[in-house]
Coordinates of N, CA and C and ligand atoms in Angstrom, one line a residue:
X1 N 41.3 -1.7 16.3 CA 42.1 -2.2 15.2 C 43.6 -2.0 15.5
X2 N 44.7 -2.8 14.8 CA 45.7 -3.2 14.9 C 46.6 -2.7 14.1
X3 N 47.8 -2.1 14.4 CA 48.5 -2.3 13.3 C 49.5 -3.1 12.5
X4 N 50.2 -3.1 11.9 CA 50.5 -4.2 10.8 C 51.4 -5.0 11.8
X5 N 52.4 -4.5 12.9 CA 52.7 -5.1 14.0 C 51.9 -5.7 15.2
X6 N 50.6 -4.9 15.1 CA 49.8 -5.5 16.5 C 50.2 -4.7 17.8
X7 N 50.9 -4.2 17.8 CA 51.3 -3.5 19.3 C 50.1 -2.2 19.6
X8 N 50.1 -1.4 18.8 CA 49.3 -0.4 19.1 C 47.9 0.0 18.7
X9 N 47.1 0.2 19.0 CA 46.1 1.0 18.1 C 46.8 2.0 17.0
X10 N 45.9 2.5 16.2 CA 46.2 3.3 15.2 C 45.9 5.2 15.7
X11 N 46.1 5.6 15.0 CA 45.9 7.3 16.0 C 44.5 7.4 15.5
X12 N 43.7 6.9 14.4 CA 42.2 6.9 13.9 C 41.6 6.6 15.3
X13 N 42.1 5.3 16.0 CA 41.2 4.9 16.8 C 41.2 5.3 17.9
X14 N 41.2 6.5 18.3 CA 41.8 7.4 19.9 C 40.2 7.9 19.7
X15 N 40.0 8.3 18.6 CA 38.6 9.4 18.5 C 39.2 10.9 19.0
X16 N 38.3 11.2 19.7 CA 38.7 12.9 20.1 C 40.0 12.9 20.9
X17 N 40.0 12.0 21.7 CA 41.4 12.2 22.1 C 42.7 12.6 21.4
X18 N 42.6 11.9 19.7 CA 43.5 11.7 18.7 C 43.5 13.2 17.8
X19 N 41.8 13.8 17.9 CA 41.4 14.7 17.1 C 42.0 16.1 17.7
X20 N 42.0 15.9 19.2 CA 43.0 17.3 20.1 C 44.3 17.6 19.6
X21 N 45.2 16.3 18.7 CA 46.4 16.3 18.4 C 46.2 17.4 17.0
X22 N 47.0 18.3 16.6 CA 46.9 18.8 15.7 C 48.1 18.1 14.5
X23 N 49.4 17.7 15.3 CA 50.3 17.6 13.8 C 51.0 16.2 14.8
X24 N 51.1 15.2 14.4 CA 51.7 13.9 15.3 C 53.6 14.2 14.4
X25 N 53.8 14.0 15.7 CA 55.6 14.8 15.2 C 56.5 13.0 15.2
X26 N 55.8 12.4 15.6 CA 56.7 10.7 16.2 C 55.7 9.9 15.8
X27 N 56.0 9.0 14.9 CA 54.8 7.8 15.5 C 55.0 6.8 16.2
X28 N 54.4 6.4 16.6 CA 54.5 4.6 17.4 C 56.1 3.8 16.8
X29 N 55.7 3.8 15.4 CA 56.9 2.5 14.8 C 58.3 3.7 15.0
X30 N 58.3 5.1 14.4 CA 59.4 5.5 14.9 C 60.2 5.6 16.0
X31 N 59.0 5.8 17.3 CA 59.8 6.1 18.8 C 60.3 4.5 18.8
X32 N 59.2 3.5 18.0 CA 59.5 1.9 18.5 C 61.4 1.5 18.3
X33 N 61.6 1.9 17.0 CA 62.5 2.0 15.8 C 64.1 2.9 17.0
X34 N 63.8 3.7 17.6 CA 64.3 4.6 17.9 C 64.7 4.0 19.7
X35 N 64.1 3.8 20.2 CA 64.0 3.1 21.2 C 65.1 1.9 21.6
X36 N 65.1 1.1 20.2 CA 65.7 -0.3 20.3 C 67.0 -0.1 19.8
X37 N 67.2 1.1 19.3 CA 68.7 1.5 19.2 C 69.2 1.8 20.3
X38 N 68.4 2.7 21.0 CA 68.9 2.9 22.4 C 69.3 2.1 23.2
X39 N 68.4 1.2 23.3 CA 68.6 -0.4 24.2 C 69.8 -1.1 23.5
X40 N 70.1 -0.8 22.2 CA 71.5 -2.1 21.5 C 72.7 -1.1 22.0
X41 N 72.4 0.5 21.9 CA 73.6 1.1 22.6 C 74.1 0.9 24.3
X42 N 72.9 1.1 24.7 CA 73.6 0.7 25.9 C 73.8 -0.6 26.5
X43 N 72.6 -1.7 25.7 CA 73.6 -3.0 26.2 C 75.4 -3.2 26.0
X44 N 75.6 -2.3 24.7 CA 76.9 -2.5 24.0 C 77.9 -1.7 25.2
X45 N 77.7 -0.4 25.2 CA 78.4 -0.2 26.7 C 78.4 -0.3 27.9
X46 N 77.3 -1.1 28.1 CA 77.5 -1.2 30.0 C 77.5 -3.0 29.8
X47 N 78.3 -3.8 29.0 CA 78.3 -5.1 28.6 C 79.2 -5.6 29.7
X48 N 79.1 -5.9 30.7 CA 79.7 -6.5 31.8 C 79.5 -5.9 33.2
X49 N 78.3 -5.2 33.0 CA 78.3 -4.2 33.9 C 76.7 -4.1 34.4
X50 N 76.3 -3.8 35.0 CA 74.1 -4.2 35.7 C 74.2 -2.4 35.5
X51 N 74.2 -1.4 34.7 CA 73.6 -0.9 35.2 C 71.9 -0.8 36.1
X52 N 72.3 0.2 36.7 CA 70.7 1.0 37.3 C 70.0 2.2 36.5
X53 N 69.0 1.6 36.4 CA 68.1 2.5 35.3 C 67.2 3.3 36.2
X54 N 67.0 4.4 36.5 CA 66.3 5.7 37.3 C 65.6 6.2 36.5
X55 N 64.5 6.8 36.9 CA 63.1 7.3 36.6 C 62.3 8.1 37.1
X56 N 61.7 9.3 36.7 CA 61.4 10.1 37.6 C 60.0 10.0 37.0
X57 N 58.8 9.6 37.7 CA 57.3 9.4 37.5 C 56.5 10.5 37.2
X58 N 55.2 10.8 36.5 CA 55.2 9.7 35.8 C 55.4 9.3 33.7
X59 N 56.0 10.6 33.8 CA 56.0 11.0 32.0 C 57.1 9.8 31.8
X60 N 57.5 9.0 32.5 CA 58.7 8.0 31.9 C 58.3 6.8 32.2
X61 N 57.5 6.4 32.6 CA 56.9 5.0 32.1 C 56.5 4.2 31.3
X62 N 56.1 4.8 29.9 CA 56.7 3.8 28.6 C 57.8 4.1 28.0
X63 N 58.0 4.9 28.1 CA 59.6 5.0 28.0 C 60.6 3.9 28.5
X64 N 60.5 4.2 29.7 CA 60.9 3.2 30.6 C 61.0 1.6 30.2
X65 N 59.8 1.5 30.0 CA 59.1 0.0 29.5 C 59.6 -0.5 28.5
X66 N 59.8 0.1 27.5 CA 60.0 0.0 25.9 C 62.1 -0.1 26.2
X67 N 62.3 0.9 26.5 CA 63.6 0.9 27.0 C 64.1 -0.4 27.6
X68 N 63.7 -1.1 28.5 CA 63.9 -1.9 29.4 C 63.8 -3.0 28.6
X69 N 63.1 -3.3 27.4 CA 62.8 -4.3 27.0 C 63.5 -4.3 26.1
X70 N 64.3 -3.3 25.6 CA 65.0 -3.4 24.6 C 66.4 -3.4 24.8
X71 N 67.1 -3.8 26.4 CA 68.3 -3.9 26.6 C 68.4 -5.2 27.2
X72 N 69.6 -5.9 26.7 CA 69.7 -7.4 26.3 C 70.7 -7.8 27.5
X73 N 71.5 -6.8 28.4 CA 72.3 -7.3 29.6 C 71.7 -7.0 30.7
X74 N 71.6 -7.8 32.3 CA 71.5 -8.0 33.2 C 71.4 -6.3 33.6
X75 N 70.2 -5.8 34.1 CA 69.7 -4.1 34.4 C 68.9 -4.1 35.6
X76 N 68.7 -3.4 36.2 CA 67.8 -3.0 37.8 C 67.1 -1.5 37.2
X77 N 66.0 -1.6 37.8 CA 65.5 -0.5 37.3 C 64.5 0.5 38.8
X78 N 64.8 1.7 38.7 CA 64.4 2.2 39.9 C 63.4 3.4 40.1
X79 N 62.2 4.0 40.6 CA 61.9 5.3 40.1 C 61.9 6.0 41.3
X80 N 61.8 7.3 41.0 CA 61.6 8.6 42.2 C 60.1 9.0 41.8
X81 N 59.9 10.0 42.6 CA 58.6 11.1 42.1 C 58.7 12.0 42.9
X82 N 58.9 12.8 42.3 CA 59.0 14.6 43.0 C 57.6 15.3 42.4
X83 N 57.5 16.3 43.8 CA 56.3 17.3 43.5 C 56.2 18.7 42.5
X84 N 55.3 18.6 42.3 CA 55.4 19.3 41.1 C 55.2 20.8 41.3
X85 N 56.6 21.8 41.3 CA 56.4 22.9 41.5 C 56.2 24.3 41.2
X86 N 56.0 25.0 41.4 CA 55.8 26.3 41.6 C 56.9 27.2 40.6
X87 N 56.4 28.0 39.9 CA 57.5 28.9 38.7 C 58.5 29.3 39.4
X88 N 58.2 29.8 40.6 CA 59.3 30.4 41.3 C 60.6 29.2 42.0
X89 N 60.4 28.6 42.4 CA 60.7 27.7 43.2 C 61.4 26.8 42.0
X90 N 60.8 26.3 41.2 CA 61.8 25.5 39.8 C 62.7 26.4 38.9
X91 N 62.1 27.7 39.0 CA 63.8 28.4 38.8 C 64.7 28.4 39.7
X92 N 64.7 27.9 40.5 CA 66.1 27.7 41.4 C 66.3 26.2 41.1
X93 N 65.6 25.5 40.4 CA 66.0 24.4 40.7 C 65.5 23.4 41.5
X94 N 64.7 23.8 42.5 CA 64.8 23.4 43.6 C 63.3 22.3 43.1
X95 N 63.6 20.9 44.0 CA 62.4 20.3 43.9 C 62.3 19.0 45.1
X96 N 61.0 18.7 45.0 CA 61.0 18.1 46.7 C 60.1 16.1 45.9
X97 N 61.1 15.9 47.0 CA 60.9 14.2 46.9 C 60.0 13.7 47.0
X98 N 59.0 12.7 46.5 CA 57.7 12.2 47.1 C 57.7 10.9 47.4
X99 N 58.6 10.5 46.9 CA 59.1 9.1 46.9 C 60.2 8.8 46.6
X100 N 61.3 8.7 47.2 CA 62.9 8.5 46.8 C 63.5 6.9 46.1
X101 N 64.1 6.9 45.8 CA 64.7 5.5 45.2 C 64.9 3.9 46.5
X102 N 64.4 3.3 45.9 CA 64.4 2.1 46.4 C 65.9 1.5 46.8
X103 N 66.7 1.7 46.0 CA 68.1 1.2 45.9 C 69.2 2.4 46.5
X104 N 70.7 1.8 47.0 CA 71.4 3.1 47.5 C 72.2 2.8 45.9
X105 N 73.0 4.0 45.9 CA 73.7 3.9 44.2 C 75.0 4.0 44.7
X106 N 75.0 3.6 45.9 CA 77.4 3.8 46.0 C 77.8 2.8 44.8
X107 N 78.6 3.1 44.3 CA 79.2 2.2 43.1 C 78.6 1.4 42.2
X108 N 77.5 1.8 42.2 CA 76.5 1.5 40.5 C 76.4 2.5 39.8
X109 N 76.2 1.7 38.6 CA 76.7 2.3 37.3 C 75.1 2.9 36.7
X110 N 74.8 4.4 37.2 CA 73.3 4.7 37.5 C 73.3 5.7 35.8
X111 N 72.2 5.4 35.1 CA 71.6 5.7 34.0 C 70.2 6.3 34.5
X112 N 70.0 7.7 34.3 CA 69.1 8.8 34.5 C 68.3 8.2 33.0
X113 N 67.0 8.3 33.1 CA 66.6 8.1 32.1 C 65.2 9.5 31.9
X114 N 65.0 9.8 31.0 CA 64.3 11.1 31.0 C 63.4 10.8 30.1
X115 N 62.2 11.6 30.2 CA 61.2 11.6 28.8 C 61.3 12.7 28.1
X116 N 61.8 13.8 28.6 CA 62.0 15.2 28.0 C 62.6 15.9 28.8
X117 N 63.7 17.2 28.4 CA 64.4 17.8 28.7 C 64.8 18.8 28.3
X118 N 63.9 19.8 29.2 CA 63.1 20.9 28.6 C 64.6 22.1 29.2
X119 N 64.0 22.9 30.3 CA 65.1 23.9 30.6 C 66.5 23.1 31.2
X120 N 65.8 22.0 31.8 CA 67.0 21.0 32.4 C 67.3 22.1 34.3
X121 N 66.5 22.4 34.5 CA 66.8 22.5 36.1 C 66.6 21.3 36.9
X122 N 65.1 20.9 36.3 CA 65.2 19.9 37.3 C 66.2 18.9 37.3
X123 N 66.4 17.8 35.7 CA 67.7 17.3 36.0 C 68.7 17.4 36.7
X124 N 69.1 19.2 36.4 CA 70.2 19.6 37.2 C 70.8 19.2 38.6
X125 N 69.3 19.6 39.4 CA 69.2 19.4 40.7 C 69.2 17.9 41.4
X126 N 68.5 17.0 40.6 CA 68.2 15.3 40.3 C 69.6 14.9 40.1
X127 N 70.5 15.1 39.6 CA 72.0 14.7 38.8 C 72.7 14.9 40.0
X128 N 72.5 16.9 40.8 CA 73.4 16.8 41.8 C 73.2 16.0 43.3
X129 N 72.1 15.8 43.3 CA 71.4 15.0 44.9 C 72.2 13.2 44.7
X130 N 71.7 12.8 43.2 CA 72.4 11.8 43.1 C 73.7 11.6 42.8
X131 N 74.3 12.4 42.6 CA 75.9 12.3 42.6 C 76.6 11.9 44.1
X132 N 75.8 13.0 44.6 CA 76.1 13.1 45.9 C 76.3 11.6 46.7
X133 N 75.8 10.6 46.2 CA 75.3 9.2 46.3 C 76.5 8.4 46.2
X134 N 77.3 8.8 45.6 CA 78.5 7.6 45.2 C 78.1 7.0 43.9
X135 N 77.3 7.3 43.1 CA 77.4 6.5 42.1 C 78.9 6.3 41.4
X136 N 79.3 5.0 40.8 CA 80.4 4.1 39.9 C 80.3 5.0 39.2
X137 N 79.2 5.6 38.4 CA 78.6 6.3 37.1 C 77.7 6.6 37.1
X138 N 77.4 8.0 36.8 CA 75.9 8.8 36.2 C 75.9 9.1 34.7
X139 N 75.1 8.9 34.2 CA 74.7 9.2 32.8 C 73.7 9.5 32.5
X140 N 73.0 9.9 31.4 CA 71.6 10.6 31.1 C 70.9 10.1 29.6
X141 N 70.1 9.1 29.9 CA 69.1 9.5 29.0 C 68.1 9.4 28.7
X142 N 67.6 10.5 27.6 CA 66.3 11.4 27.3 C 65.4 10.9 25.9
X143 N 64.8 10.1 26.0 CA 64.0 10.1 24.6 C 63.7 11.6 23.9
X144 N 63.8 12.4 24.3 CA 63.0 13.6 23.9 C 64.0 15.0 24.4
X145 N 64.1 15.7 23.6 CA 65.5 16.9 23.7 C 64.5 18.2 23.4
X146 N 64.9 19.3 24.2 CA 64.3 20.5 24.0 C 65.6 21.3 23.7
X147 N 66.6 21.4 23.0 CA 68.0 22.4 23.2 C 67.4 23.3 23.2
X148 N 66.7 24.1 22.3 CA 66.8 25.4 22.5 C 66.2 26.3 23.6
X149 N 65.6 25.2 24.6 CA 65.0 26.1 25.9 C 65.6 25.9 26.9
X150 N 67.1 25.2 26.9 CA 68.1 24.9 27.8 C 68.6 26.3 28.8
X151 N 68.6 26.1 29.7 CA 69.0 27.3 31.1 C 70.7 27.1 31.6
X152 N 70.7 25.4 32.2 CA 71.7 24.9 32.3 C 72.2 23.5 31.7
X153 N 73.4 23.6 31.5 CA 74.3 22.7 30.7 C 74.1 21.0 31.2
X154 N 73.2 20.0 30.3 CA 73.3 19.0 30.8 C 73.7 17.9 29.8
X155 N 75.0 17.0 30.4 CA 75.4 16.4 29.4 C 74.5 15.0 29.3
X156 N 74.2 14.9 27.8 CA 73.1 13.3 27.7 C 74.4 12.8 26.8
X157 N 74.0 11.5 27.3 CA 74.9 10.2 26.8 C 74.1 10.1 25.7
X158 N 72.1 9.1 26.0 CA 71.9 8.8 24.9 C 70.6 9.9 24.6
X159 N 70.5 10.1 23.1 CA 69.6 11.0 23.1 C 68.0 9.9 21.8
X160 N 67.0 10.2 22.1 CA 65.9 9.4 21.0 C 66.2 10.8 19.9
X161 N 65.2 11.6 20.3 CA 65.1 12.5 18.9 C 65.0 14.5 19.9
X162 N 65.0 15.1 19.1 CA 65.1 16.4 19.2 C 63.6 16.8 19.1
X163 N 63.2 17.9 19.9 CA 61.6 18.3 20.1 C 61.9 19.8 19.6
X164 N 60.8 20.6 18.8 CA 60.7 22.0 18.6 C 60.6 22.7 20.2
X165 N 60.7 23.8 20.0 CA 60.2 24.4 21.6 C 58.6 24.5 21.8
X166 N 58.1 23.6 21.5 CA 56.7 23.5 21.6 C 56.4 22.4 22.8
X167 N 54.6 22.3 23.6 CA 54.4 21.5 24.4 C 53.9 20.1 23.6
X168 N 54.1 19.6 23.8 CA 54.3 18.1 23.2 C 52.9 16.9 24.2
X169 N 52.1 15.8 23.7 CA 51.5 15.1 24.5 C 51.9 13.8 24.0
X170 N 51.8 12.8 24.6 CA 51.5 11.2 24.4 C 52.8 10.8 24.8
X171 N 52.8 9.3 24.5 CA 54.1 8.1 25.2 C 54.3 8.4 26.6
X172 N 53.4 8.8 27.3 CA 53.7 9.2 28.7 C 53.1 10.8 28.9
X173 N 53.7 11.6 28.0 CA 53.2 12.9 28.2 C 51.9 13.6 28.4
X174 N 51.6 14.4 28.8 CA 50.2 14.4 29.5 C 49.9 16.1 29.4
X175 N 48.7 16.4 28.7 CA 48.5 17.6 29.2 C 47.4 17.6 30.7
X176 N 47.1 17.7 31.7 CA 46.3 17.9 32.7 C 45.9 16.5 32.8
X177 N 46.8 15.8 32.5 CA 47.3 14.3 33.3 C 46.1 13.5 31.8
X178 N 46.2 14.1 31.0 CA 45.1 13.2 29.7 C 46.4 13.2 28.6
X179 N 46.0 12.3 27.5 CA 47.0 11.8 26.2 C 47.9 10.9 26.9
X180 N 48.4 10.5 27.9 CA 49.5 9.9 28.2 C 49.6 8.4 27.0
X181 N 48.3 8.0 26.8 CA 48.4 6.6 26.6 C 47.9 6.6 24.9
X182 N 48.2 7.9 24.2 CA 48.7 7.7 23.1 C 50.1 7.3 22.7
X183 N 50.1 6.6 21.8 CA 51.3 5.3 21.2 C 52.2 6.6 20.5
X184 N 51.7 7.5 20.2 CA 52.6 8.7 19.1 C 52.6 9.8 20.2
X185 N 53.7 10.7 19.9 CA 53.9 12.1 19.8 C 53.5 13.3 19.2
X186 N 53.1 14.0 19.9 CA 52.1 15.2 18.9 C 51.9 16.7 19.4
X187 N 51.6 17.7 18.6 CA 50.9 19.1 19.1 C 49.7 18.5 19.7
X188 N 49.2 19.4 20.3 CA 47.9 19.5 20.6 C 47.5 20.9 19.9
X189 N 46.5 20.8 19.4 CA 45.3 21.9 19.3 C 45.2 23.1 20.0
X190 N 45.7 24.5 19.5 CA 45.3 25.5 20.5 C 44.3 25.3 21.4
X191 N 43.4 25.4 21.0 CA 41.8 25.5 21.4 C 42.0 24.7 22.9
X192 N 42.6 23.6 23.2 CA 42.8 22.0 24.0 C 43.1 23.1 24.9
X193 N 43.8 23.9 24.6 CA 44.6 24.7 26.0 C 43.4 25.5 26.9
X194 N 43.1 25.8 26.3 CA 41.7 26.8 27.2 C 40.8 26.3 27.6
X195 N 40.7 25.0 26.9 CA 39.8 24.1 28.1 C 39.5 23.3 29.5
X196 N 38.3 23.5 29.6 CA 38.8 23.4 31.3 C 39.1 22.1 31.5
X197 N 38.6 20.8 31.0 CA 39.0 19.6 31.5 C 39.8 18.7 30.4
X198 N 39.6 19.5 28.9 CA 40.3 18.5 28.1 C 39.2 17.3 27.6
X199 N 39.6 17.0 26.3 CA 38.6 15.9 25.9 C 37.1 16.0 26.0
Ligands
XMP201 P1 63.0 21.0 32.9 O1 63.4 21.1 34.3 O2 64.0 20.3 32.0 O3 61.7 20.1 33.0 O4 62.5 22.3 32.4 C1 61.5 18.9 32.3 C2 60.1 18.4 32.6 O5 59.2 19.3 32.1 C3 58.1 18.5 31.6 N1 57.9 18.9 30.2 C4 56.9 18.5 29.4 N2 55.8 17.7 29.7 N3 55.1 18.0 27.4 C5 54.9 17.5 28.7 O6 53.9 16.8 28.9 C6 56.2 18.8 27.1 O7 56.3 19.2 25.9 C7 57.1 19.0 28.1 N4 58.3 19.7 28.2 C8 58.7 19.6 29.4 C9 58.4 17.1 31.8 O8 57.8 16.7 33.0 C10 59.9 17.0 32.0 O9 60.3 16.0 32.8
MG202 MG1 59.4 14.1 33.5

């Protein structure tokens, strides 16, 4: 079933998948709602200008998507994917490439796009590798804001909405690589955590 737009299923129609969600913090028509501001803001400032849209795989791909379609000037769009680290090793920051960017960025006008932005190390480290690059411009943005679990200082241009310090699933987000392809934002269920495979 459909909803009154047709774009998404409804969160009834997930079944258990929907039932692991304990409290849906975003829905569909809000992030939708929320999204397309984003896209009219930055067509509005980069209005003579291609930015490059960057992406780090894979929690930013409808982000991405929805973002992309909702900016109305001439855009390139690019992703990375880094491996996924170790407690020790991402408190330094430190993180390793799995796939680097398709495009070089000397003198493009490069827009970091994020799905969440949690302690902000990795950004950190991501912002300074690409600076390093020559980008015209770096800028940052995040559908999703964690302030209060911030380590180091990262400045976002555009922001969607503010997250509690809680783990969060769906629009991409994933616990143990499941929920990604719920249309909403949500808790998950204590219980979900101690399970071994989820669902
Ligand atoms: P930093 O370096 O800012 O890490 O601590 C940001 C990355 O952490 C992941 N992250 C989450 N993933 N639900 C998720 O599925 C969450 O609530 C969450 N909080 C942080 C995510 O990969 C993000 O890019
Ligand atoms: Mg991510």
């Amino acid at each position: 079933m459909m909803n009154e737009k047709g774009a998404h299923p409804e969160p009834g129609d997930f079944g258990p998948l929907a039932d692991d969600v304990s409290q849906v913090l975003y829905t569909a028509a809000e992030i939708g709602e929320r999204v397309r501001e984003m896209g009219q803001a930055i067509s509005q400032d980069y209005n003579g200008r291609r930015p490059l849209l960057i992406g780090v795989l894979k929690g930013v791909f409808p982000f991405m998507a929805d973002l992309l379609r909702a900016i109305t000037i001439p855009v390139q769009v690019d992703f990375m994917a880094i491996a996924s680290y170790s407690r020790s090793t991402r408190q330094q920051g430190f993180v390793r490439l799995q796939k680097d960017l398709d495009e070089p960025l000397e003198g493009r006008h490069v827009l970091f796009v994020e799905d969440v932005i949690d302690t902000g190390l990795t950004l950190s480290y991501l912002l300074r590798s690409l600076r390093a690059r020559g980008p015209a411009s770096l800028e940052v943005c995040t559908l999703f804001d964690k302030p209060q679990r911030r380590l180091v200082p990262i400045p976002i241009r555009y922001k969607g909405f503010d997250l509690p310090e809680k783990f969060v699933v769906g629009y991409g987000l994933d616990y143990r690589e499941l929920y990604r392809n719920l249309p909403f934002v949500g808790l998950l269920k204590a219980d979900v955590f101690g399970r071994d495979n989820g669902v």
